[in-house]
Coordinates of C-alpha atoms in Angstrom, one line a residue:
Chain A
M20 CA -60.8 -235.9 -77.2
E21 CA -57.6 -235.9 -76.0
S22 CA -55.3 -232.6 -76.3
R23 CA -51.4 -232.4 -75.9
L24 CA -49.9 -229.2 -76.6
I25 CA -45.6 -230.1 -78.2
A26 CA -45.3 -227.2 -79.1
R27 CA -45.5 -223.5 -79.5
G28 CA -43.6 -221.7 -81.8
A29 CA -43.2 -217.5 -82.3
E30 CA -46.3 -217.8 -84.1
A31 CA -48.4 -220.7 -83.9
E32 CA -49.1 -223.0 -80.9
I33 CA -49.1 -226.7 -81.6
Y34 CA -51.4 -229.5 -80.7
L35 CA -51.3 -233.1 -80.9
E36 CA -54.2 -234.6 -80.9
R37 CA -56.7 -237.9 -81.4
W38 CA -59.6 -236.7 -83.9
M39 CA -61.9 -239.2 -85.6
G40 CA -60.1 -241.8 -84.1
I41 CA -56.2 -240.7 -85.7
L42 CA -53.6 -239.1 -84.2
T43 CA -53.6 -234.4 -85.9
I44 CA -51.9 -232.5 -85.9
L45 CA -54.0 -228.6 -85.0
K46 CA -51.9 -225.8 -85.6
R47 CA -52.8 -222.2 -84.0
R48 CA -51.5 -219.3 -84.8
V49 CA -52.4 -217.1 -81.6
P50 CA -53.1 -213.6 -81.8
K51 CA -50.6 -211.1 -81.4
R52 CA -50.9 -208.4 -78.3
Y53 CA -48.7 -206.0 -80.3
R54 CA -50.1 -205.8 -83.2
N55 CA -53.2 -203.0 -84.3
P56 CA -56.0 -206.6 -83.9
D57 CA -57.0 -205.3 -87.5
I58 CA -54.2 -205.7 -89.2
D59 CA -53.5 -209.3 -86.2
K60 CA -56.5 -210.7 -87.4
K61 CA -55.9 -209.9 -91.3
I62 CA -52.5 -211.8 -90.9
R63 CA -53.1 -214.7 -89.3
K64 CA -56.2 -215.6 -92.0
R65 CA -54.0 -215.0 -94.7
R66 CA -51.6 -217.4 -93.7
T67 CA -53.7 -219.7 -92.8
I68 CA -55.1 -219.7 -96.1
T69 CA -51.9 -220.0 -97.5
E70 CA -50.0 -222.6 -96.0
A71 CA -53.1 -224.9 -96.4
R72 CA -53.2 -224.3 -99.6
I73 CA -49.9 -224.7 -100.1
M74 CA -49.4 -227.3 -98.6
I75 CA -53.2 -228.6 -100.5
K76 CA -51.2 -228.0 -103.6
S77 CA -47.3 -229.7 -102.7
R78 CA -49.3 -233.2 -101.7
R79 CA -50.7 -232.3 -105.2
L80 CA -47.3 -232.2 -106.5
G81 CA -47.0 -235.5 -105.8
I82 CA -44.5 -233.9 -102.8
N83 CA -44.5 -235.6 -99.4
V84 CA -45.9 -233.1 -96.3
P85 CA -49.1 -233.6 -94.0
R86 CA -52.2 -234.1 -96.0
V87 CA -54.6 -231.7 -94.4
L88 CA -57.7 -232.5 -92.8
D89 CA -60.2 -229.1 -91.6
I90 CA -58.8 -225.6 -91.8
D91 CA -61.5 -223.0 -89.3
L92 CA -60.4 -219.3 -90.2
G93 CA -63.2 -217.8 -87.3
E94 CA -60.1 -220.1 -85.5
Y95 CA -57.4 -219.7 -87.6
T96 CA -56.2 -223.5 -86.8
I97 CA -55.3 -225.5 -89.8
R98 CA -55.7 -229.5 -87.9
M99 CA -53.5 -232.3 -90.1
E100 CA -52.2 -235.8 -90.6
Y101 CA -49.7 -236.6 -87.8
I102 CA -46.0 -237.9 -89.0
E103 CA -44.2 -239.8 -86.4
G104 CA -40.5 -239.5 -86.9
I105 CA -37.0 -238.5 -86.9
N106 CA -36.0 -234.7 -88.1
L107 CA -33.6 -234.6 -90.1
R108 CA -30.6 -232.7 -87.5
D109 CA -31.7 -235.0 -85.1
L110 CA -31.3 -237.5 -87.7
A111 CA -28.1 -236.6 -88.8
Q112 CA -26.7 -236.1 -84.5
T113 CA -27.0 -239.4 -84.1
F114 CA -26.4 -241.4 -87.7
N115 CA -24.0 -241.8 -89.2
S116 CA -25.8 -242.8 -92.4
W117 CA -27.3 -239.5 -93.3
S118 CA -25.6 -238.9 -97.2
E119 CA -29.2 -240.4 -98.9
C120 CA -31.7 -238.6 -96.2
F121 CA -30.0 -235.2 -97.6
R122 CA -30.0 -236.4 -101.2
E123 CA -34.0 -237.1 -100.4
A124 CA -34.1 -234.0 -99.0
G125 CA -33.5 -232.1 -101.9
R126 CA -34.8 -233.9 -104.1
A127 CA -37.8 -232.7 -102.1
V128 CA -36.5 -228.5 -102.0
G129 CA -36.4 -228.9 -105.4
K130 CA -40.2 -230.0 -106.5
L131 CA -41.0 -227.5 -104.2
H132 CA -38.9 -225.1 -106.8
R133 CA -39.4 -226.4 -109.7
A134 CA -43.6 -225.8 -109.0
G135 CA -42.3 -222.1 -107.6
I136 CA -43.0 -223.0 -104.5
I137 CA -41.0 -220.9 -101.4
H138 CA -40.9 -222.8 -98.5
G139 CA -39.4 -220.1 -95.9
D140 CA -37.7 -221.6 -93.2
L141 CA -36.2 -224.7 -94.5
A142 CA -34.6 -224.9 -90.8
L143 CA -33.5 -229.3 -90.7
T144 CA -36.7 -229.0 -88.0
N145 CA -39.1 -229.2 -90.0
F146 CA -37.1 -232.4 -92.3
I147 CA -39.1 -235.5 -91.1
V148 CA -37.4 -238.6 -91.6
S149 CA -40.4 -240.9 -91.5
D150 CA -41.4 -245.4 -92.0
R151 CA -43.6 -243.2 -95.3
G152 CA -40.1 -241.4 -96.4
L153 CA -39.3 -238.0 -96.2
F154 CA -41.6 -235.2 -95.3
L155 CA -41.8 -231.5 -94.3
I156 CA -43.4 -229.3 -92.7
D157 CA -44.2 -226.1 -91.5
F158 CA -44.7 -224.2 -94.0
G159 CA -45.7 -221.1 -92.4
L160 CA -43.5 -218.6 -94.3
S161 CA -43.9 -220.1 -97.2
C162 CA -45.4 -218.2 -100.7
E163 CA -45.6 -218.6 -104.6
I164 CA -43.4 -217.2 -106.6
G165 CA -45.8 -218.1 -109.8
S166 CA -45.9 -220.1 -112.4
T167 CA -43.2 -222.6 -112.4
L168 CA -39.5 -222.4 -112.7
L169 CA -38.7 -224.2 -116.4
D170 CA -40.5 -221.7 -118.0
F171 CA -38.3 -218.5 -116.6
K172 CA -35.6 -220.5 -115.9
D173 CA -32.9 -217.2 -116.0
H174 CA -35.1 -214.3 -114.1
K175 CA -33.3 -212.7 -111.9
R176 CA -35.9 -212.5 -109.5
V177 CA -37.0 -216.4 -109.9
V178 CA -33.2 -217.0 -108.8
N179 CA -33.3 -214.8 -106.3
V180 CA -35.3 -216.0 -104.5
L181 CA -35.2 -219.2 -104.0
A182 CA -31.1 -219.1 -103.7
R183 CA -32.7 -217.6 -100.3
D184 CA -35.2 -220.1 -99.7
I185 CA -31.9 -222.6 -99.9
N186 CA -30.0 -220.3 -97.6
V187 CA -31.3 -220.8 -94.5
F188 CA -31.0 -224.9 -95.6
L189 CA -27.0 -223.6 -95.7
R190 CA -27.3 -221.7 -92.6
N191 CA -28.9 -223.8 -90.7
L192 CA -27.0 -226.7 -91.2
E193 CA -23.8 -224.1 -90.4
A194 CA -25.0 -223.0 -87.1
N195 CA -25.6 -227.1 -86.6
F196 CA -23.1 -229.1 -87.6
G197 CA -20.1 -226.7 -89.1
D198 CA -17.4 -227.9 -90.6
K199 CA -19.5 -231.5 -91.5
S200 CA -22.4 -228.8 -92.7
A201 CA -20.1 -229.4 -96.3
L202 CA -20.6 -232.7 -97.1
M203 CA -24.1 -232.5 -96.0
F204 CA -25.3 -230.0 -98.0
R205 CA -23.4 -231.1 -100.6
S206 CA -25.7 -234.5 -100.6
F207 CA -28.1 -231.9 -100.7
L208 CA -27.9 -230.0 -104.2
E209 CA -26.7 -233.4 -105.2
G210 CA -31.1 -234.2 -104.9
Y211 CA -31.7 -231.4 -105.5
R212 CA -29.9 -230.9 -109.1
E213 CA -30.9 -234.1 -110.4
V214 CA -34.6 -231.8 -109.6
V215 CA -34.2 -228.6 -111.2
G216 CA -31.4 -229.3 -113.5
E217 CA -27.5 -228.3 -113.3
R218 CA -28.0 -224.7 -115.1
L219 CA -30.2 -223.5 -112.4
E220 CA -28.5 -224.9 -109.2
H221 CA -25.9 -223.5 -111.0
S222 CA -26.8 -219.9 -111.2
I223 CA -28.4 -220.3 -107.7
L224 CA -25.1 -221.2 -105.6
R225 CA -23.7 -218.0 -107.5
E226 CA -27.1 -215.9 -106.2
I227 CA -26.1 -217.8 -102.8
R228 CA -22.9 -216.4 -102.8
R229 CA -24.8 -212.4 -103.7
I230 CA -26.3 -212.6 -101.3
R231 CA -24.5 -213.6 -99.3
S232 CA -21.7 -211.0 -99.8
M233 CA -24.5 -208.7 -99.2
A234 CA -24.8 -208.9 -95.8
R235 CA -24.2 -205.9 -93.2
Y236 CA -20.4 -206.3 -92.9
A237 CA -19.5 -209.5 -94.6
P238 CA -15.7 -210.3 -95.9
R239 CA -16.1 -210.0 -99.5
V240 CA -15.6 -213.1 -101.0
Chain B
M14 CA -9.0 -203.8 -61.5
V15 CA -8.2 -201.3 -64.5
I16 CA -8.9 -198.4 -66.1
V17 CA -8.9 -198.1 -69.2
I18 CA -10.4 -194.7 -71.5
G19 CA -12.1 -195.8 -74.6
I20 CA -12.7 -194.0 -77.6
E21 CA -15.8 -194.5 -80.1
S22 CA -15.7 -193.1 -83.6
T23 CA -17.7 -195.4 -86.3
A24 CA -20.2 -193.6 -87.6
H25 CA -21.6 -189.8 -86.3
T26 CA -20.5 -189.9 -82.4
F27 CA -17.1 -189.4 -81.9
G28 CA -17.4 -190.9 -77.8
I29 CA -14.6 -190.7 -75.5
G30 CA -14.9 -192.5 -72.9
V31 CA -13.8 -193.8 -68.8
A32 CA -14.5 -196.9 -67.3
T33 CA -12.9 -199.5 -65.1
D34 CA -13.5 -203.1 -66.1
D35 CA -15.7 -203.8 -62.4
G36 CA -18.6 -201.9 -64.6
K37 CA -17.8 -198.3 -63.0
I38 CA -17.9 -195.6 -66.0
L39 CA -15.5 -192.4 -65.0
A40 CA -16.8 -190.3 -68.0
N41 CA -19.1 -189.7 -71.4
V42 CA -18.2 -187.5 -73.4
N43 CA -20.2 -187.4 -77.1
E44 CA -20.2 -185.8 -80.1
T45 CA -22.7 -186.7 -82.6
Y46 CA -22.4 -185.0 -85.7
T47 CA -25.6 -183.3 -87.7
P48 CA -26.2 -183.7 -91.5
P49 CA -28.6 -180.9 -92.8
P50 CA -32.7 -181.4 -93.0
G51 CA -32.8 -184.0 -96.2
A52 CA -29.0 -184.7 -97.0
G53 CA -27.1 -187.8 -95.0
M54 CA -23.4 -188.7 -94.2
H55 CA -21.4 -188.0 -95.7
P56 CA -18.2 -190.1 -94.4
R57 CA -14.8 -187.2 -95.2
E58 CA -17.4 -185.0 -94.0
V59 CA -18.1 -187.2 -90.3
A60 CA -14.1 -187.5 -90.2
E61 CA -13.7 -184.5 -90.8
H62 CA -16.1 -183.1 -87.6
H63 CA -14.7 -186.0 -85.8
V64 CA -10.8 -183.9 -85.7
K65 CA -12.5 -181.1 -84.8
V66 CA -14.0 -182.4 -81.9
A67 CA -11.8 -184.6 -81.4
G68 CA -9.4 -182.4 -78.2
K69 CA -11.6 -181.1 -76.4
V70 CA -13.9 -184.9 -75.8
L71 CA -11.0 -185.7 -74.8
R72 CA -10.3 -183.4 -72.7
R73 CA -13.5 -183.0 -71.4
A74 CA -13.7 -186.9 -70.4
L75 CA -10.7 -186.9 -68.3
S76 CA -11.5 -183.7 -66.4
E77 CA -15.5 -185.8 -65.9
A78 CA -13.4 -188.8 -64.6
E79 CA -10.8 -186.7 -62.9
I80 CA -7.5 -188.2 -64.4
S81 CA -4.5 -187.7 -65.9
I82 CA -4.1 -189.5 -69.4
H83 CA -0.4 -191.4 -66.8
D84 CA -3.7 -193.0 -64.4
V85 CA -5.0 -195.1 -66.7
D86 CA -4.1 -198.6 -67.4
A87 CA -4.9 -199.0 -71.5
V88 CA -6.0 -197.3 -74.6
A89 CA -9.4 -198.7 -76.0
F90 CA -11.0 -198.0 -80.2
S91 CA -13.7 -199.1 -82.1
Q92 CA -11.8 -200.5 -84.5
G93 CA -14.9 -202.1 -87.0
P94 CA -16.9 -202.1 -87.7
G95 CA -18.3 -198.7 -89.4
L96 CA -17.0 -195.5 -92.3
G97 CA -13.5 -196.7 -93.5
P98 CA -12.6 -192.5 -93.2
V99 CA -14.8 -192.2 -89.2
L100 CA -12.7 -195.6 -88.6
R101 CA -9.6 -194.2 -89.4
V102 CA -9.9 -190.6 -86.8
G103 CA -10.4 -192.9 -83.8
A104 CA -7.8 -194.9 -84.7
T105 CA -5.6 -192.4 -85.2
I106 CA -6.1 -190.9 -82.1
A107 CA -5.5 -194.3 -80.2
R108 CA -3.1 -195.0 -81.3
A109 CA -1.3 -191.3 -80.0
L110 CA -1.9 -192.0 -77.3
A111 CA -0.8 -196.0 -77.3
V112 CA 2.8 -194.7 -78.3
R113 CA 2.9 -191.1 -76.3
Y114 CA 1.8 -192.4 -73.2
G115 CA 3.3 -195.7 -73.4
K116 CA 0.4 -197.9 -72.9
P117 CA -1.1 -201.0 -74.9
L118 CA -4.2 -200.4 -77.6
V119 CA -6.6 -202.8 -77.3
P120 CA -9.3 -203.0 -80.7
V121 CA -13.0 -202.8 -79.6
H122 CA -15.5 -204.3 -81.7
H123 CA -18.6 -201.7 -82.2
G124 CA -20.6 -203.8 -81.9
V125 CA -19.9 -206.2 -78.5
A126 CA -19.7 -202.8 -76.7
H127 CA -23.5 -202.3 -77.6
I128 CA -24.0 -205.5 -76.2
E129 CA -21.4 -205.8 -72.6
I130 CA -22.6 -201.9 -71.8
A131 CA -26.7 -202.7 -72.2
K132 CA -25.8 -206.1 -70.1
L133 CA -23.8 -203.6 -67.6
V134 CA -26.7 -201.3 -67.0
T135 CA -29.6 -204.0 -66.8
G136 CA -27.7 -207.0 -65.0
L137 CA -28.8 -209.5 -67.5
K138 CA -26.1 -211.8 -67.4
D139 CA -26.8 -214.8 -70.5
P140 CA -29.6 -212.7 -72.3
L141 CA -31.5 -213.4 -76.5
I142 CA -29.8 -210.3 -77.9
V143 CA -31.6 -208.0 -80.5
L144 CA -28.5 -205.4 -81.2
I145 CA -30.0 -202.4 -83.4
S146 CA -28.5 -199.3 -84.2
G147 CA -27.7 -197.7 -87.8
G148 CA -25.5 -200.5 -88.8
H149 CA -26.4 -203.5 -87.2
T150 CA -29.9 -205.2 -86.4
M151 CA -29.8 -208.9 -85.7
V152 CA -30.2 -212.0 -83.0
L153 CA -28.0 -213.4 -81.3
A154 CA -26.6 -215.4 -77.8
Y155 CA -23.8 -216.2 -76.2
S156 CA -21.9 -220.0 -77.0
E157 CA -18.7 -221.9 -76.5
G158 CA -16.5 -218.3 -76.8
R159 CA -18.9 -216.1 -79.0
Y160 CA -21.6 -214.1 -80.2
R161 CA -23.4 -216.2 -81.9
V162 CA -25.7 -215.0 -85.0
F163 CA -29.0 -216.6 -85.0
G164 CA -30.8 -214.3 -87.0
E165 CA -30.4 -211.1 -89.2
T166 CA -31.2 -208.8 -91.8
L167 CA -29.8 -210.1 -95.0
D168 CA -29.4 -206.6 -96.6
I169 CA -30.2 -203.2 -94.8
S170 CA -30.1 -202.4 -91.3
I171 CA -33.2 -201.6 -89.6
G172 CA -32.0 -198.3 -88.4
N173 CA -30.8 -197.2 -91.7
C174 CA -34.1 -198.1 -93.0
L175 CA -36.4 -196.0 -91.3
D176 CA -33.2 -192.9 -91.0
V177 CA -33.4 -193.1 -95.5
F178 CA -37.5 -192.6 -94.9
A179 CA -36.7 -189.6 -92.6
R180 CA -34.3 -187.8 -94.7
E181 CA -36.9 -188.4 -98.1
L182 CA -39.5 -186.7 -96.1
G183 CA -37.0 -184.3 -94.8
L184 CA -37.0 -184.1 -91.7
P185 CA -34.0 -184.1 -89.2
M186 CA -31.4 -186.7 -87.8
P187 CA -31.7 -188.6 -85.6
G188 CA -35.5 -189.5 -87.9
V189 CA -36.9 -193.2 -85.6
P190 CA -38.8 -190.0 -83.4
K191 CA -39.6 -188.5 -85.8
V192 CA -41.3 -191.2 -88.3
E193 CA -42.5 -192.4 -85.0
E194 CA -44.3 -189.2 -83.9
L195 CA -45.3 -189.3 -87.5
A196 CA -46.5 -192.9 -87.3
G197 CA -48.6 -192.5 -84.4
R198 CA -51.0 -189.2 -86.3
G199 CA -51.7 -192.9 -88.5
R200 CA -55.5 -193.9 -89.2
R201 CA -54.9 -196.6 -91.4
F202 CA -52.9 -199.4 -92.4
V203 CA -51.4 -199.8 -96.1
E204 CA -49.7 -203.0 -96.4
L205 CA -46.2 -203.1 -96.8
P206 CA -43.5 -206.0 -97.9
Y207 CA -42.5 -207.7 -94.9
T208 CA -39.9 -210.5 -95.2
V209 CA -39.1 -212.7 -92.9
V210 CA -37.2 -215.8 -94.5
G211 CA -36.2 -219.3 -92.1
Q212 CA -34.5 -216.4 -89.1
D213 CA -33.3 -213.4 -91.0
L214 CA -34.9 -210.7 -92.5
S215 CA -34.9 -208.2 -94.9
Y216 CA -35.2 -204.1 -94.6
S217 CA -35.1 -203.4 -98.9
G218 CA -37.7 -204.3 -99.5
L219 CA -40.0 -202.3 -97.3
L220 CA -37.7 -199.1 -98.2
T221 CA -37.8 -199.2 -102.0
R222 CA -42.6 -199.1 -101.3
A223 CA -42.2 -196.8 -99.2
L224 CA -40.3 -194.9 -100.7
Q225 CA -42.3 -195.9 -104.5
L226 CA -45.7 -194.6 -102.4
L227 CA -44.6 -191.5 -100.5
D228 CA -43.7 -190.6 -104.5
K229 CA -46.9 -191.1 -105.3
L230 CA -48.4 -190.0 -102.9
R231 CA -46.4 -186.4 -102.7
K232 CA -47.1 -186.4 -106.9
G233 CA -51.4 -187.1 -105.9
E234 CA -51.5 -190.0 -106.7
L235 CA -52.6 -191.5 -103.5
K236 CA -55.6 -190.0 -102.2
D237 CA -57.2 -192.1 -99.6
L238 CA -53.7 -191.8 -97.8
T239 CA -51.4 -189.5 -96.3
I240 CA -48.2 -189.2 -94.9
E241 CA -49.3 -190.5 -91.6
D242 CA -50.6 -193.4 -92.2
L243 CA -47.1 -195.0 -94.7
C244 CA -45.5 -193.8 -91.3
L245 CA -47.5 -195.8 -89.2
S246 CA -47.5 -198.7 -91.9
L247 CA -43.6 -198.5 -92.5
V248 CA -42.7 -198.5 -88.4
E249 CA -45.4 -200.8 -87.4
T250 CA -44.6 -203.5 -90.7
A251 CA -40.3 -203.1 -90.2
Y252 CA -41.5 -203.2 -86.2
Y253 CA -43.6 -206.4 -86.5
M254 CA -40.6 -208.5 -88.7
L255 CA -37.9 -207.6 -85.6
A256 CA -40.9 -208.7 -83.5
E257 CA -41.3 -212.1 -85.4
V258 CA -37.8 -212.6 -85.5
T259 CA -36.7 -212.1 -81.9
E260 CA -39.7 -214.6 -81.5
R261 CA -38.8 -217.2 -83.3
A262 CA -35.5 -216.9 -81.6
L263 CA -37.1 -217.2 -77.4
A264 CA -39.1 -220.0 -78.8
A265 CA -35.4 -222.1 -80.5
T266 CA -33.1 -221.2 -78.1
G267 CA -35.7 -220.8 -73.8
K268 CA -33.7 -218.4 -73.1
R269 CA -35.3 -216.0 -70.2
E270 CA -33.2 -213.2 -70.7
L271 CA -34.3 -210.8 -73.4
L272 CA -31.7 -207.8 -74.0
I273 CA -32.1 -204.5 -76.5
T274 CA -29.3 -202.6 -76.9
G275 CA -27.9 -200.1 -79.6
G276 CA -29.7 -196.6 -81.2
V277 CA -32.9 -198.1 -81.8
A278 CA -33.5 -199.6 -79.0
R279 CA -35.0 -195.5 -77.7
S280 CA -37.9 -196.3 -79.9
R281 CA -41.0 -196.1 -77.3
R282 CA -42.8 -198.0 -79.8
L283 CA -40.1 -201.1 -79.7
R284 CA -40.2 -200.8 -75.7
E285 CA -43.9 -201.5 -75.4
I286 CA -43.8 -204.7 -78.2
F287 CA -40.7 -206.2 -77.0
Q288 CA -42.4 -205.9 -73.7
I289 CA -45.2 -207.7 -74.4
I290 CA -42.9 -210.0 -75.9
A291 CA -40.9 -210.9 -72.5
E292 CA -44.4 -210.8 -71.0
D293 CA -45.8 -214.0 -73.5
F294 CA -43.1 -215.7 -73.5
N295 CA -42.5 -215.2 -69.6
T296 CA -38.7 -213.4 -70.3
K297 CA -37.2 -211.3 -68.2
L298 CA -36.4 -207.7 -70.1
G299 CA -34.0 -205.5 -69.9
I300 CA -33.8 -202.6 -71.7
V301 CA -30.9 -200.3 -72.8
S302 CA -30.9 -196.9 -71.6
N303 CA -31.5 -194.0 -73.2
E304 CA -27.9 -192.8 -72.8
Y305 CA -25.2 -195.6 -73.7
A306 CA -28.3 -197.1 -76.5
G307 CA -26.2 -194.3 -79.2
D308 CA -23.0 -194.7 -79.4
N309 CA -20.8 -193.1 -77.4
G310 CA -16.9 -193.9 -75.7
A311 CA -18.4 -195.3 -72.2
M312 CA -18.6 -198.9 -73.9
I313 CA -15.9 -199.1 -75.9
A314 CA -13.9 -198.0 -72.2
Y315 CA -16.0 -200.9 -71.0
T316 CA -15.6 -203.4 -72.9
G317 CA -12.1 -202.6 -73.5
A318 CA -11.5 -202.7 -69.6
L319 CA -12.5 -206.4 -70.6
A320 CA -11.0 -206.9 -72.7
Y321 CA -7.8 -206.0 -71.3
K322 CA -8.2 -207.9 -68.2
Y323 CA -8.2 -210.7 -69.9
G324 CA -4.9 -210.2 -72.0
I325 CA -6.5 -208.9 -76.0
T326 CA -4.2 -206.0 -76.8
V327 CA -3.2 -205.4 -80.6
P328 CA 0.5 -203.3 -81.4
V329 CA 0.3 -200.3 -82.9
E330 CA 1.3 -201.7 -86.5
E331 CA -1.0 -204.0 -86.7
S332 CA -3.8 -202.1 -85.8
V333 CA -5.8 -201.3 -88.8
T334 CA -9.6 -200.8 -88.6
R335 CA -12.1 -203.6 -89.7
Q336 CA -15.0 -202.1 -91.6
R337 CA -16.3 -205.0 -92.8
W338 CA -14.9 -207.0 -88.9
R339 CA -17.6 -209.9 -88.2
I340 CA -19.7 -209.9 -84.4
D341 CA -19.5 -213.7 -84.4
D342 CA -15.7 -213.6 -85.6
V343 CA -14.6 -211.9 -82.5
P344 CA -13.7 -214.0 -79.3
V345 CA -15.1 -212.6 -76.3
P346 CA -13.4 -214.4 -73.5
W347 CA -15.0 -212.6 -70.6
V348 CA -18.3 -213.4 -71.1
E349 CA -18.0 -216.8 -69.7
D350 CA -17.3 -215.8 -66.2
L351 CA -19.4 -213.2 -66.5
I352 CA -22.4 -214.9 -66.7
R353 CA -20.5 -217.5 -63.8
R354 CA -20.3 -213.8 -61.3
K355 CA -23.5 -213.3 -58.6
D356 CA -22.3 -210.2 -57.6
I357 CA -24.2 -207.9 -60.2

């Protein structure tokens, strides 16, 4: 079986492997020597389970995420389908016609949030534009906030966690694109609003401003 | 070569240092305010302490450096961020010296000073920086004229989190070594809120939960958990979070050097953790020495000397303190040259 290490993240190694005739990604959570070994196993096991479960659930909800093909809790691995494409950062750096892609990204995040799923790491490189549409990847930091959003739209805590999720995206946009990021974020919000509605979008934007003002040494706004 | 006197006055430490732009520390004299065990710092009381010790610290610094105030080229001070009343003590003294002796006044950002002194003593040039102190918890890297924030706490700092817990336990300041000592005798690990959001982290949920458990424990509602277990769980969780954002930043930036600076850099457990991370990422590790880990005058003097050499001064009438000054708003024009320089 061919296997090639294509990325080494903070907590996992990512291999590209041919498996049963198709190209797959194998994500292996590596042990951290600085952690107590028991805690380390517990953390890796729980994260592997959570990631796989949320990916499967997202897919069932009609959100484009790689298909989970296999899970091995003894090895702390998830095997998933390989999505060939270009990530949103590279795409926006290379092409000028990015607005529809950002709108689509907003829709995808909106669908996740509507289902009560927090992605946890909405970096631009975790959106893959392929010829099968836009895919969300890397659910390593994701979690569920229980039941669906629409049940408690104004719930403060829910708005807070959703806002934090989107704030990661916004900060990543700003870090990569500076002044241009405002326009990109506007397109993203258009798509997001289509899915979650204007009311929730407004409370989330207000919450993002509040979160930012709470950071140490942030200018008061 | 320029010689600069620097005044640190942002929090519990009042310090005066004398340094040159090529990295000679001629004096480093510091006095730290210690609140009674179980109590926090009241900004006004800290300010009063600093006013009281200022004259003595200044005289000792000048005699340690074996110079007269007439010999310095400029007066640097920590303009921010920090506690308002405390910042004003240092700024007032700096302005008085500048006016009385006709010296230019150089504003210094406290966090930038923590970074520069650590680069000086470790010899690292272009590292990924973990800045951990009572005020800051940030992962940064230099790019195009500024230190850019890669990830940071969304609420309280790691030092603040552990210090408040230590205070509630009735431990004297500084709290981190004492909490770590208790943690060393812990046996059981309980899961506490672990909050990493993208490249950022959050310590307020962790602190709240730890304090809740402490309260229950004291009421005898938790039979199989000891104070030591709770300290262990808190410290390890806090450090694992910091370790994870550091690893994420190393993976994303591909930096070959890792610099740890700020008061919390003295933590023995954190040193162990960062050593392992550096090995795993094949990265050169530099940790600030204990003398320059906590707030100190020398770091302000040295950073002031760098800034002064690159023409950064502030007129006295515009030298108002900046309590919430963000590190990525500070121009650091000297860094580019320090990276290129071969001799240090």
